[in-house]
Amino acid sequence: MTAKTTAIIFGASSALSQELARQLANEGVRLGLISPDLDSLGDLTQQLPDDTLLQAVNINDIDDIAAAIDSLWQQLGGAHLVLVNTGLNAYHPSLPWQIDQDVIDVNVVGFAKACHLAFERLREQSYGQLAAINSVSGVRGGPAMAFHASKAFASNYLEGLRMHAQRLKLGITVSDVQLGQFDKFAQQGRTFWLSPLPVVAKQILAGLKKGKQKFHVTKRWWLVSTMFKLLPGYIYNTRRWKKKDKNKDKA
Ligand SMILES: NC(=O)c1ccc[n+]([C@@H]2O[C@H](COP(=O)([O-])OP(=O)(O)OC[C@H]3O[C@@H](n4cnc5c(N)ncnc54)[C@H](OP(=O)(O)O)[C@@H]3O)[C@@H](O)[C@H]2O)c1
């Protein structure tokens, strides 16, 4: 009997993770889902096969991450895909340190720990894919300083792991999904270039199956990302402040 394809998803409570989980399950992939709050997965688990595994982890607790990965790894018999989709984004015009601290804890420390441990397990089994849902926001700084910086960190961290996979001649793919905004924000009154969740998830899985190392979802965000990089500071900065001024009272 051929072993079933398996995937572990960090950040399973996010709407995007849930859509990815549904699409993977439809393709017959057995899932291990990780979330700090398993109760929030109630509706999702009803839609997934009975052999889906759940593991509670707060990514701030780095010791917990190792235990969670090991437990799922053992029960699934290894993982073909580990997808890290955790993230925190916050902004307040008074720039309290606590926001930066929280974002760094989740997006940098927790993220790195999850990727590092997953890479270690993949290295031991000598196959598989590590993928992270990252953001085009990492190409430049922004008003949510720690958030933008954390996304640049994520890209560079993944690139480093990819270099080690190549150096060690491991059959491991490391994928950096450069996500633009999707229809989650439509409810907040933004309409620019947003794609529905199923389309976003489908493009992510298509890119991962092709073994792409770094790719944009949806594809047109490559253009935005390139434009961000090329814009001179005096235009880029003005654009950012205008946007934040508009939301100032809501923050
Ligand atoms: N939404 C967008 O339009 C967009 C655009 C570009 C890039 N991205 C990137 O995509 C990723 C996911 O974004 P999203 O919009 O799906 O965000 P989201 O809905 O807020 O999901 C973030 C996930 O991270 C988990 N998480 C947060 N803090 C955690 C902690 N301490 N321990 C464990 N898990 C924790 C959340 O779990 P809980 O819900 O249980 O806290 C949730 O499952 C992020 O890296 C984000 O930067 C999103």
PDB file of N, CA, C and O and ligand atoms in Angstrom, residues 10-18 34-38 40-41 56-61 65 84-89 102 105-107 110-111 132-137 147 150-151 154 177-185 190 194 197 217 221, ligand 1:
ATOM      1  N   PHE A  10       0.700  25.159  10.095  1.00  0.00           N
ATOM      2  CA  PHE A  10       0.741  26.065  11.261  1.00  0.00           C
ATOM      3  C   PHE A  10      -0.191  27.243  10.988  1.00  0.00           C
ATOM      4  O   PHE A  10      -0.170  27.801   9.889  1.00  0.00           O
ATOM      5  N   GLY A  11      -0.960  27.663  11.984  1.00  0.00           N
ATOM      6  CA  GLY A  11      -1.862  28.813  11.795  1.00  0.00           C
ATOM      7  C   GLY A  11      -3.163  28.374  11.155  1.00  0.00           C
ATOM      8  O   GLY A  11      -3.734  29.066  10.308  1.00  0.00           O
ATOM      9  N   ALA A  12      -3.646  27.200  11.596  1.00  0.00           N
ATOM     10  CA  ALA A  12      -4.789  26.576  10.920  1.00  0.00           C
ATOM     11  C   ALA A  12      -6.097  27.339  11.090  1.00  0.00           C
ATOM     12  O   ALA A  12      -7.049  27.101  10.346  1.00  0.00           O
ATOM     13  N   SER A  13      -6.148  28.257  12.043  1.00  0.00           N
ATOM     14  CA  SER A  13      -7.414  28.979  12.239  1.00  0.00           C
ATOM     15  C   SER A  13      -7.631  30.081  11.203  1.00  0.00           C
ATOM     16  O   SER A  13      -8.742  30.580  11.044  1.00  0.00           O
ATOM     17  N   SER A  14      -6.581  30.468  10.491  1.00  0.00           N
ATOM     18  CA  SER A  14      -6.764  31.556   9.521  1.00  0.00           C
ATOM     19  C   SER A  14      -7.649  31.080   8.374  1.00  0.00           C
ATOM     20  O   SER A  14      -7.641  29.898   8.005  1.00  0.00           O
ATOM     21  N   ALA A  15      -8.418  32.011   7.819  1.00  0.00           N
ATOM     22  CA  ALA A  15      -9.344  31.654   6.733  1.00  0.00           C
ATOM     23  C   ALA A  15      -8.576  31.054   5.558  1.00  0.00           C
ATOM     24  O   ALA A  15      -9.040  30.106   4.909  1.00  0.00           O
ATOM     25  N   LEU A  16      -7.389  31.594   5.296  1.00  0.00           N
ATOM     26  CA  LEU A  16      -6.592  31.078   4.185  1.00  0.00           C
ATOM     27  C   LEU A  16      -6.128  29.645   4.468  1.00  0.00           C
ATOM     28  O   LEU A  16      -6.217  28.767   3.608  1.00  0.00           O
ATOM     29  N   SER A  17      -5.654  29.400   5.674  1.00  0.00           N
ATOM     30  CA  SER A  17      -5.224  28.041   6.031  1.00  0.00           C
ATOM     31  C   SER A  17      -6.386  27.067   5.893  1.00  0.00           C
ATOM     32  O   SER A  17      -6.208  25.930   5.447  1.00  0.00           O
ATOM     33  N   GLN A  18      -7.562  27.511   6.289  1.00  0.00           N
ATOM     34  CA  GLN A  18      -8.717  26.613   6.242  1.00  0.00           C
ATOM     35  C   GLN A  18      -9.062  26.248   4.802  1.00  0.00           C
ATOM     36  O   GLN A  18      -9.396  25.106   4.499  1.00  0.00           O
ATOM     37  N   ILE A  34      -2.216  22.831  13.186  1.00  0.00           N
ATOM     38  CA  ILE A  34      -1.689  23.440  14.414  1.00  0.00           C
ATOM     39  C   ILE A  34      -2.300  24.825  14.604  1.00  0.00           C
ATOM     40  O   ILE A  34      -2.304  25.644  13.682  1.00  0.00           O
ATOM     41  N   SER A  35      -2.828  25.049  15.807  1.00  0.00           N
ATOM     42  CA  SER A  35      -3.448  26.342  16.110  1.00  0.00           C
ATOM     43  C   SER A  35      -3.382  26.565  17.614  1.00  0.00           C
ATOM     44  O   SER A  35      -3.427  25.605  18.385  1.00  0.00           O
ATOM     45  N   PRO A  36      -3.297  27.836  18.056  1.00  0.00           N
ATOM     46  CA  PRO A  36      -3.293  28.053  19.508  1.00  0.00           C
ATOM     47  C   PRO A  36      -4.651  27.731  20.132  1.00  0.00           C
ATOM     48  O   PRO A  36      -4.739  27.429  21.316  1.00  0.00           O
ATOM     49  N   ASP A  37      -5.702  27.778  19.316  1.00  0.00           N
ATOM     50  CA  ASP A  37      -7.043  27.605  19.859  1.00  0.00           C
ATOM     51  C   ASP A  37      -7.802  26.559  19.022  1.00  0.00           C
ATOM     52  O   ASP A  37      -8.395  26.887  17.997  1.00  0.00           O
ATOM     53  N   LEU A  38      -7.769  25.328  19.485  1.00  0.00           N
ATOM     54  CA  LEU A  38      -8.375  24.244  18.691  1.00  0.00           C
ATOM     55  C   LEU A  38      -9.895  24.403  18.585  1.00  0.00           C
ATOM     56  O   LEU A  38     -10.502  23.940  17.613  1.00  0.00           O
ATOM     57  N   SER A  40     -11.414  26.953  17.800  1.00  0.00           N
ATOM     58  CA  SER A  40     -11.724  27.778  16.627  1.00  0.00           C
ATOM     59  C   SER A  40     -11.737  26.949  15.335  1.00  0.00           C
ATOM     60  O   SER A  40     -12.109  27.440  14.279  1.00  0.00           O
ATOM     61  N   LEU A  41     -11.326  25.691  15.430  1.00  0.00           N
ATOM     62  CA  LEU A  41     -11.286  24.842  14.225  1.00  0.00           C
ATOM     63  C   LEU A  41     -12.525  23.961  14.106  1.00  0.00           C
ATOM     64  O   LEU A  41     -12.611  23.117  13.208  1.00  0.00           O
ATOM     65  N   ALA A  56      -2.601  21.753  19.568  1.00  0.00           N
ATOM     66  CA  ALA A  56      -2.642  23.134  20.070  1.00  0.00           C
ATOM     67  C   ALA A  56      -1.221  23.629  20.331  1.00  0.00           C
ATOM     68  O   ALA A  56      -0.441  22.958  21.004  1.00  0.00           O
ATOM     69  N   VAL A  57      -0.892  24.796  19.770  1.00  0.00           N
ATOM     70  CA  VAL A  57       0.421  25.402  20.032  1.00  0.00           C
ATOM     71  C   VAL A  57       0.331  26.915  19.970  1.00  0.00           C
ATOM     72  O   VAL A  57      -0.228  27.474  19.025  1.00  0.00           O
ATOM     73  N   ASN A  58       0.876  27.553  20.993  1.00  0.00           N
ATOM     74  CA  ASN A  58       1.082  28.987  20.908  1.00  0.00           C
ATOM     75  C   ASN A  58       2.506  29.181  20.408  1.00  0.00           C
ATOM     76  O   ASN A  58       3.459  28.744  21.060  1.00  0.00           O
ATOM     77  N   ILE A  59       2.620  29.812  19.244  1.00  0.00           N
ATOM     78  CA  ILE A  59       3.937  29.895  18.605  1.00  0.00           C
ATOM     79  C   ILE A  59       4.910  30.768  19.410  1.00  0.00           C
ATOM     80  O   ILE A  59       6.114  30.766  19.178  1.00  0.00           O
ATOM     81  N   ASN A  60       4.382  31.505  20.409  1.00  0.00           N
ATOM     82  CA  ASN A  60       5.261  32.260  21.308  1.00  0.00           C
ATOM     83  C   ASN A  60       6.036  31.332  22.233  1.00  0.00           C
ATOM     84  O   ASN A  60       7.067  31.708  22.777  1.00  0.00           O
ATOM     85  N   ASP A  61       5.484  30.140  22.431  1.00  0.00           N
ATOM     86  CA  ASP A  61       6.125  29.201  23.338  1.00  0.00           C
ATOM     87  C   ASP A  61       6.984  28.247  22.517  1.00  0.00           C
ATOM     88  O   ASP A  61       6.520  27.212  22.032  1.00  0.00           O
ATOM     89  N   ILE A  65       6.574  24.278  20.337  1.00  0.00           N
ATOM     90  CA  ILE A  65       6.563  24.041  18.884  1.00  0.00           C
ATOM     91  C   ILE A  65       7.230  22.705  18.573  1.00  0.00           C
ATOM     92  O   ILE A  65       6.737  21.910  17.769  1.00  0.00           O
ATOM     93  N   VAL A  84       3.829  26.994   6.919  1.00  0.00           N
ATOM     94  CA  VAL A  84       3.769  27.912   8.065  1.00  0.00           C
ATOM     95  C   VAL A  84       2.954  29.132   7.650  1.00  0.00           C
ATOM     96  O   VAL A  84       3.357  29.888   6.760  1.00  0.00           O
ATOM     97  N   ASN A  85       1.794  29.284   8.244  1.00  0.00           N
ATOM     98  CA  ASN A  85       0.925  30.423   7.922  1.00  0.00           C
ATOM     99  C   ASN A  85       0.479  31.118   9.203  1.00  0.00           C
ATOM    100  O   ASN A  85      -0.706  31.267   9.476  1.00  0.00           O
ATOM    101  N   THR A  86       1.463  31.500  10.008  1.00  0.00           N
ATOM    102  CA  THR A  86       1.152  32.267  11.211  1.00  0.00           C
ATOM    103  C   THR A  86       1.539  33.713  10.947  1.00  0.00           C
ATOM    104  O   THR A  86       2.420  33.972  10.131  1.00  0.00           O
ATOM    105  N   GLY A  87       0.908  34.614  11.618  1.00  0.00           N
ATOM    106  CA  GLY A  87       1.303  35.995  11.421  1.00  0.00           C
ATOM    107  C   GLY A  87       0.488  36.938  12.277  1.00  0.00           C
ATOM    108  O   GLY A  87      -0.638  36.644  12.667  1.00  0.00           O
ATOM    109  N   LEU A  88       1.118  38.049  12.590  1.00  0.00           N
ATOM    110  CA  LEU A  88       0.477  39.089  13.381  1.00  0.00           C
ATOM    111  C   LEU A  88       0.786  40.415  12.697  1.00  0.00           C
ATOM    112  O   LEU A  88       1.926  40.633  12.278  1.00  0.00           O
ATOM    113  N   ASN A  89      -0.227  41.272  12.578  1.00  0.00           N
ATOM    114  CA  ASN A  89      -0.003  42.600  12.001  1.00  0.00           C
ATOM    115  C   ASN A  89      -0.802  43.603  12.823  1.00  0.00           C
ATOM    116  O   ASN A  89      -1.984  43.368  13.099  1.00  0.00           O
ATOM    117  N   ASP A 102       5.170  42.171  20.146  1.00  0.00           N
ATOM    118  CA  ASP A 102       4.263  41.052  19.828  1.00  0.00           C
ATOM    119  C   ASP A 102       4.496  40.540  18.408  1.00  0.00           C
ATOM    120  O   ASP A 102       4.500  39.339  18.164  1.00  0.00           O
ATOM    121  N   ASP A 105       7.744  38.650  18.252  1.00  0.00           N
ATOM    122  CA  ASP A 105       7.620  37.332  18.905  1.00  0.00           C
ATOM    123  C   ASP A 105       6.993  36.304  17.969  1.00  0.00           C
ATOM    124  O   ASP A 105       7.451  35.174  17.859  1.00  0.00           O
ATOM    125  N   VAL A 106       5.903  36.704  17.291  1.00  0.00           N
ATOM    126  CA  VAL A 106       5.191  35.741  16.438  1.00  0.00           C
ATOM    127  C   VAL A 106       5.848  35.608  15.062  1.00  0.00           C
ATOM    128  O   VAL A 106       6.134  34.504  14.597  1.00  0.00           O
ATOM    129  N   ASN A 107       6.112  36.765  14.407  1.00  0.00           N
ATOM    130  CA  ASN A 107       6.544  36.741  12.997  1.00  0.00           C
ATOM    131  C   ASN A 107       8.033  36.474  12.818  1.00  0.00           C
ATOM    132  O   ASN A 107       8.453  36.110  11.730  1.00  0.00           O
ATOM    133  N   GLY A 110       8.883  33.111  16.651  1.00  0.00           N
ATOM    134  CA  GLY A 110       8.055  31.910  16.457  1.00  0.00           C
ATOM    135  C   GLY A 110       8.191  31.359  15.051  1.00  0.00           C
ATOM    136  O   GLY A 110       8.300  30.146  14.854  1.00  0.00           O
ATOM    137  N   PHE A 111       8.192  32.253  14.076  1.00  0.00           N
ATOM    138  CA  PHE A 111       8.303  31.838  12.672  1.00  0.00           C
ATOM    139  C   PHE A 111       9.615  31.079  12.443  1.00  0.00           C
ATOM    140  O   PHE A 111       9.633  29.994  11.856  1.00  0.00           O
ATOM    141  N   ALA A 132       6.207  28.805   3.431  1.00  0.00           N
ATOM    142  CA  ALA A 132       5.651  29.803   4.349  1.00  0.00           C
ATOM    143  C   ALA A 132       4.843  30.813   3.562  1.00  0.00           C
ATOM    144  O   ALA A 132       5.236  31.216   2.461  1.00  0.00           O
ATOM    145  N   ILE A 133       3.711  31.193   4.138  1.00  0.00           N
ATOM    146  CA  ILE A 133       2.918  32.263   3.542  1.00  0.00           C
ATOM    147  C   ILE A 133       3.520  33.566   4.041  1.00  0.00           C
ATOM    148  O   ILE A 133       3.430  33.897   5.217  1.00  0.00           O
ATOM    149  N   ASN A 134       4.139  34.273   3.120  1.00  0.00           N
ATOM    150  CA  ASN A 134       4.831  35.503   3.454  1.00  0.00           C
ATOM    151  C   ASN A 134       4.059  36.673   2.824  1.00  0.00           C
ATOM    152  O   ASN A 134       2.897  36.498   2.433  1.00  0.00           O
ATOM    153  N   SER A 135       4.665  37.818   2.709  1.00  0.00           N
ATOM    154  CA  SER A 135       3.916  38.971   2.215  1.00  0.00           C
ATOM    155  C   SER A 135       4.782  39.871   1.346  1.00  0.00           C
ATOM    156  O   SER A 135       5.980  40.041   1.616  1.00  0.00           O
ATOM    157  N   VAL A 136       4.151  40.482   0.352  1.00  0.00           N
ATOM    158  CA  VAL A 136       4.869  41.466  -0.476  1.00  0.00           C
ATOM    159  C   VAL A 136       5.289  42.678   0.359  1.00  0.00           C
ATOM    160  O   VAL A 136       6.135  43.463  -0.066  1.00  0.00           O
ATOM    161  N   SER A 137       4.707  42.813   1.557  1.00  0.00           N
ATOM    162  CA  SER A 137       5.061  43.950   2.429  1.00  0.00           C
ATOM    163  C   SER A 137       6.530  43.940   2.830  1.00  0.00           C
ATOM    164  O   SER A 137       7.045  44.945   3.325  1.00  0.00           O
ATOM    165  N   PHE A 147       6.106  44.711  11.377  1.00  0.00           N
ATOM    166  CA  PHE A 147       5.460  43.792  10.436  1.00  0.00           C
ATOM    167  C   PHE A 147       6.233  43.742   9.122  1.00  0.00           C
ATOM    168  O   PHE A 147       6.613  42.669   8.645  1.00  0.00           O
ATOM    169  N   SER A 150       9.533  42.138   9.562  1.00  0.00           N
ATOM    170  CA  SER A 150       9.443  40.687   9.826  1.00  0.00           C
ATOM    171  C   SER A 150       9.260  39.903   8.540  1.00  0.00           C
ATOM    172  O   SER A 150       9.702  38.766   8.418  1.00  0.00           O
ATOM    173  N   LYS A 151       8.610  40.515   7.552  1.00  0.00           N
ATOM    174  CA  LYS A 151       8.384  39.816   6.286  1.00  0.00           C
ATOM    175  C   LYS A 151       9.674  39.743   5.467  1.00  0.00           C
ATOM    176  O   LYS A 151       9.898  38.793   4.736  1.00  0.00           O
ATOM    177  N   ALA A 154      11.565  36.980   7.097  1.00  0.00           N
ATOM    178  CA  ALA A 154      11.056  35.657   6.689  1.00  0.00           C
ATOM    179  C   ALA A 154      11.653  35.241   5.348  1.00  0.00           C
ATOM    180  O   ALA A 154      12.103  34.105   5.179  1.00  0.00           O
ATOM    181  N   VAL A 177       6.031  32.064  -0.265  1.00  0.00           N
ATOM    182  CA  VAL A 177       4.838  32.530  -0.991  1.00  0.00           C
ATOM    183  C   VAL A 177       4.651  34.017  -0.709  1.00  0.00           C
ATOM    184  O   VAL A 177       4.319  34.414   0.414  1.00  0.00           O
ATOM    185  N   GLN A 178       4.875  34.818  -1.705  1.00  0.00           N
ATOM    186  CA  GLN A 178       4.752  36.276  -1.575  1.00  0.00           C
ATOM    187  C   GLN A 178       3.292  36.647  -1.849  1.00  0.00           C
ATOM    188  O   GLN A 178       2.877  36.797  -3.000  1.00  0.00           O
ATOM    189  N   LEU A 179       2.560  36.785  -0.761  1.00  0.00           N
ATOM    190  CA  LEU A 179       1.127  37.026  -0.883  1.00  0.00           C
ATOM    191  C   LEU A 179       0.827  38.519  -0.950  1.00  0.00           C
ATOM    192  O   LEU A 179       1.397  39.306  -0.191  1.00  0.00           O
ATOM    193  N   GLY A 180      -0.068  38.860  -1.869  1.00  0.00           N
ATOM    194  CA  GLY A 180      -0.597  40.223  -1.883  1.00  0.00           C
ATOM    195  C   GLY A 180      -1.868  40.228  -1.044  1.00  0.00           C
ATOM    196  O   GLY A 180      -2.164  39.251  -0.362  1.00  0.00           O
ATOM    197  N   GLN A 181      -2.617  41.292  -1.086  1.00  0.00           N
ATOM    198  CA  GLN A 181      -3.864  41.296  -0.318  1.00  0.00           C
ATOM    199  C   GLN A 181      -4.906  40.455  -1.050  1.00  0.00           C
ATOM    200  O   GLN A 181      -4.905  40.378  -2.267  1.00  0.00           O
ATOM    201  N   PHE A 182      -5.776  39.822  -0.274  1.00  0.00           N
ATOM    202  CA  PHE A 182      -6.855  39.069  -0.899  1.00  0.00           C
ATOM    203  C   PHE A 182      -8.177  39.488  -0.290  1.00  0.00           C
ATOM    204  O   PHE A 182      -8.227  40.450   0.477  1.00  0.00           O
ATOM    205  N   ASP A 183      -9.242  38.786  -0.610  1.00  0.00           N
ATOM    206  CA  ASP A 183     -10.572  39.358  -0.354  1.00  0.00           C
ATOM    207  C   ASP A 183     -10.974  39.465   1.110  1.00  0.00           C
ATOM    208  O   ASP A 183     -12.040  39.951   1.431  1.00  0.00           O
ATOM    209  N   LYS A 184     -10.085  39.052   2.019  1.00  0.00           N
ATOM    210  CA  LYS A 184     -10.307  39.279   3.434  1.00  0.00           C
ATOM    211  C   LYS A 184     -10.543  40.773   3.712  1.00  0.00           C
ATOM    212  O   LYS A 184     -11.321  41.164   4.563  1.00  0.00           O
ATOM    213  N   PHE A 185      -9.832  41.600   2.944  1.00  0.00           N
ATOM    214  CA  PHE A 185      -9.923  43.041   3.150  1.00  0.00           C
ATOM    215  C   PHE A 185     -11.126  43.668   2.458  1.00  0.00           C
ATOM    216  O   PHE A 185     -11.401  44.830   2.683  1.00  0.00           O
ATOM    217  N   ARG A 190     -11.914  47.887   1.033  1.00  0.00           N
ATOM    218  CA  ARG A 190     -10.900  48.000  -0.001  1.00  0.00           C
ATOM    219  C   ARG A 190     -11.295  47.078  -1.146  1.00  0.00           C
ATOM    220  O   ARG A 190     -11.816  45.996  -0.932  1.00  0.00           O
ATOM    221  N   LEU A 194      -8.322  42.567  -5.552  1.00  0.00           N
ATOM    222  CA  LEU A 194      -8.442  41.478  -4.575  1.00  0.00           C
ATOM    223  C   LEU A 194      -9.013  40.223  -5.230  1.00  0.00           C
ATOM    224  O   LEU A 194      -9.941  40.290  -6.025  1.00  0.00           O
ATOM    225  N   LEU A 197     -10.694  33.955  -1.902  1.00  0.00           N
ATOM    226  CA  LEU A 197      -9.874  32.985  -1.156  1.00  0.00           C
ATOM    227  C   LEU A 197      -9.616  31.672  -1.911  1.00  0.00           C
ATOM    228  O   LEU A 197      -8.472  31.204  -1.960  1.00  0.00           O
ATOM    229  N   VAL A 217       1.367  35.548  -5.207  1.00  0.00           N
ATOM    230  CA  VAL A 217      -0.032  35.128  -5.288  1.00  0.00           C
ATOM    231  C   VAL A 217      -0.893  36.308  -4.860  1.00  0.00           C
ATOM    232  O   VAL A 217      -0.691  36.854  -3.777  1.00  0.00           O
ATOM    233  N   TRP A 221       0.535  40.444  -8.188  1.00  0.00           N
ATOM    234  CA  TRP A 221       1.225  41.150  -7.099  1.00  0.00           C
ATOM    235  C   TRP A 221       2.725  41.221  -7.320  1.00  0.00           C
ATOM    236  O   TRP A 221       3.428  41.973  -6.648  1.00  0.00           O
TER     237      TRP A 221
HETATM  238  N1  LIG B   1      -4.591  38.804   4.780  1.00  0.00           N
HETATM  239  C1  LIG B   1      -3.886  39.284   3.768  1.00  0.00           C
HETATM  240  O1  LIG B   1      -4.412  39.946   2.855  1.00  0.00           O
HETATM  241  C2  LIG B   1      -2.420  38.990   3.678  1.00  0.00           C
HETATM  242  C3  LIG B   1      -1.707  39.622   2.683  1.00  0.00           C
HETATM  243  C4  LIG B   1      -0.358  39.347   2.550  1.00  0.00           C
HETATM  244  C5  LIG B   1       0.247  38.451   3.399  1.00  0.00           C
HETATM  245  N2  LIG B   1      -0.452  37.864   4.389  1.00  0.00           N
HETATM  246  C6  LIG B   1       0.278  36.944   5.270  1.00  0.00           C
HETATM  247  O2  LIG B   1      -0.370  35.701   5.360  1.00  0.00           O
HETATM  248  C7  LIG B   1      -0.166  35.159   6.653  1.00  0.00           C
HETATM  249  C8  LIG B   1      -1.501  34.836   7.273  1.00  0.00           C
HETATM  250  O3  LIG B   1      -2.294  35.976   7.197  1.00  0.00           O
HETATM  251  P1  LIG B   1      -3.847  35.915   7.421  1.00  0.00           P
HETATM  252  O4  LIG B   1      -4.443  37.083   6.801  1.00  0.00           O
HETATM  253  O5  LIG B   1      -4.316  34.545   7.067  1.00  0.00           O
HETATM  254  O6  LIG B   1      -3.830  36.187   8.978  1.00  0.00           O
HETATM  255  P2  LIG B   1      -4.766  35.655  10.114  1.00  0.00           P
HETATM  256  O7  LIG B   1      -6.071  35.303   9.574  1.00  0.00           O
HETATM  257  O8  LIG B   1      -4.660  36.620  11.232  1.00  0.00           O
HETATM  258  O9  LIG B   1      -4.007  34.322  10.491  1.00  0.00           O
HETATM  259  C9  LIG B   1      -2.824  34.324  11.188  1.00  0.00           C
HETATM  260  C10 LIG B   1      -2.664  32.968  11.804  1.00  0.00           C
HETATM  261  O10 LIG B   1      -1.550  33.029  12.690  1.00  0.00           O
HETATM  262  C11 LIG B   1      -1.957  32.480  13.917  1.00  0.00           C
HETATM  263  N3  LIG B   1      -1.259  33.045  15.049  1.00  0.00           N
HETATM  264  C12 LIG B   1      -1.167  34.351  15.422  1.00  0.00           C
HETATM  265  N4  LIG B   1      -0.507  34.441  16.586  1.00  0.00           N
HETATM  266  C13 LIG B   1      -0.185  33.164  16.940  1.00  0.00           C
HETATM  267  C14 LIG B   1       0.492  32.589  18.033  1.00  0.00           C
HETATM  268  N5  LIG B   1       0.999  33.330  19.026  1.00  0.00           N
HETATM  269  N6  LIG B   1       0.640  31.241  18.063  1.00  0.00           N
HETATM  270  C15 LIG B   1       0.154  30.465  17.078  1.00  0.00           C
HETATM  271  N7  LIG B   1      -0.513  30.944  16.007  1.00  0.00           N
HETATM  272  C16 LIG B   1      -0.666  32.279  15.960  1.00  0.00           C
HETATM  273  C17 LIG B   1      -3.418  32.833  14.038  1.00  0.00           C
HETATM  274  O11 LIG B   1      -4.021  31.996  15.016  1.00  0.00           O
HETATM  275  P3  LIG B   1      -5.240  32.605  15.896  1.00  0.00           P
HETATM  276  O12 LIG B   1      -6.256  33.102  14.906  1.00  0.00           O
HETATM  277  O13 LIG B   1      -5.732  31.452  16.685  1.00  0.00           O
HETATM  278  O14 LIG B   1      -4.629  33.692  16.711  1.00  0.00           O
HETATM  279  C18 LIG B   1      -3.893  32.568  12.629  1.00  0.00           C
HETATM  280  O15 LIG B   1      -4.161  31.213  12.420  1.00  0.00           O
HETATM  281  C19 LIG B   1       0.601  36.188   7.454  1.00  0.00           C
HETATM  282  O16 LIG B   1       1.950  35.862   7.444  1.00  0.00           O
HETATM  283  C20 LIG B   1       0.336  37.465   6.682  1.00  0.00           C
HETATM  284  O17 LIG B   1       1.353  38.382   6.844  1.00  0.00           O
HETATM  285  C21 LIG B   1      -1.776  38.109   4.550  1.00  0.00           C
END
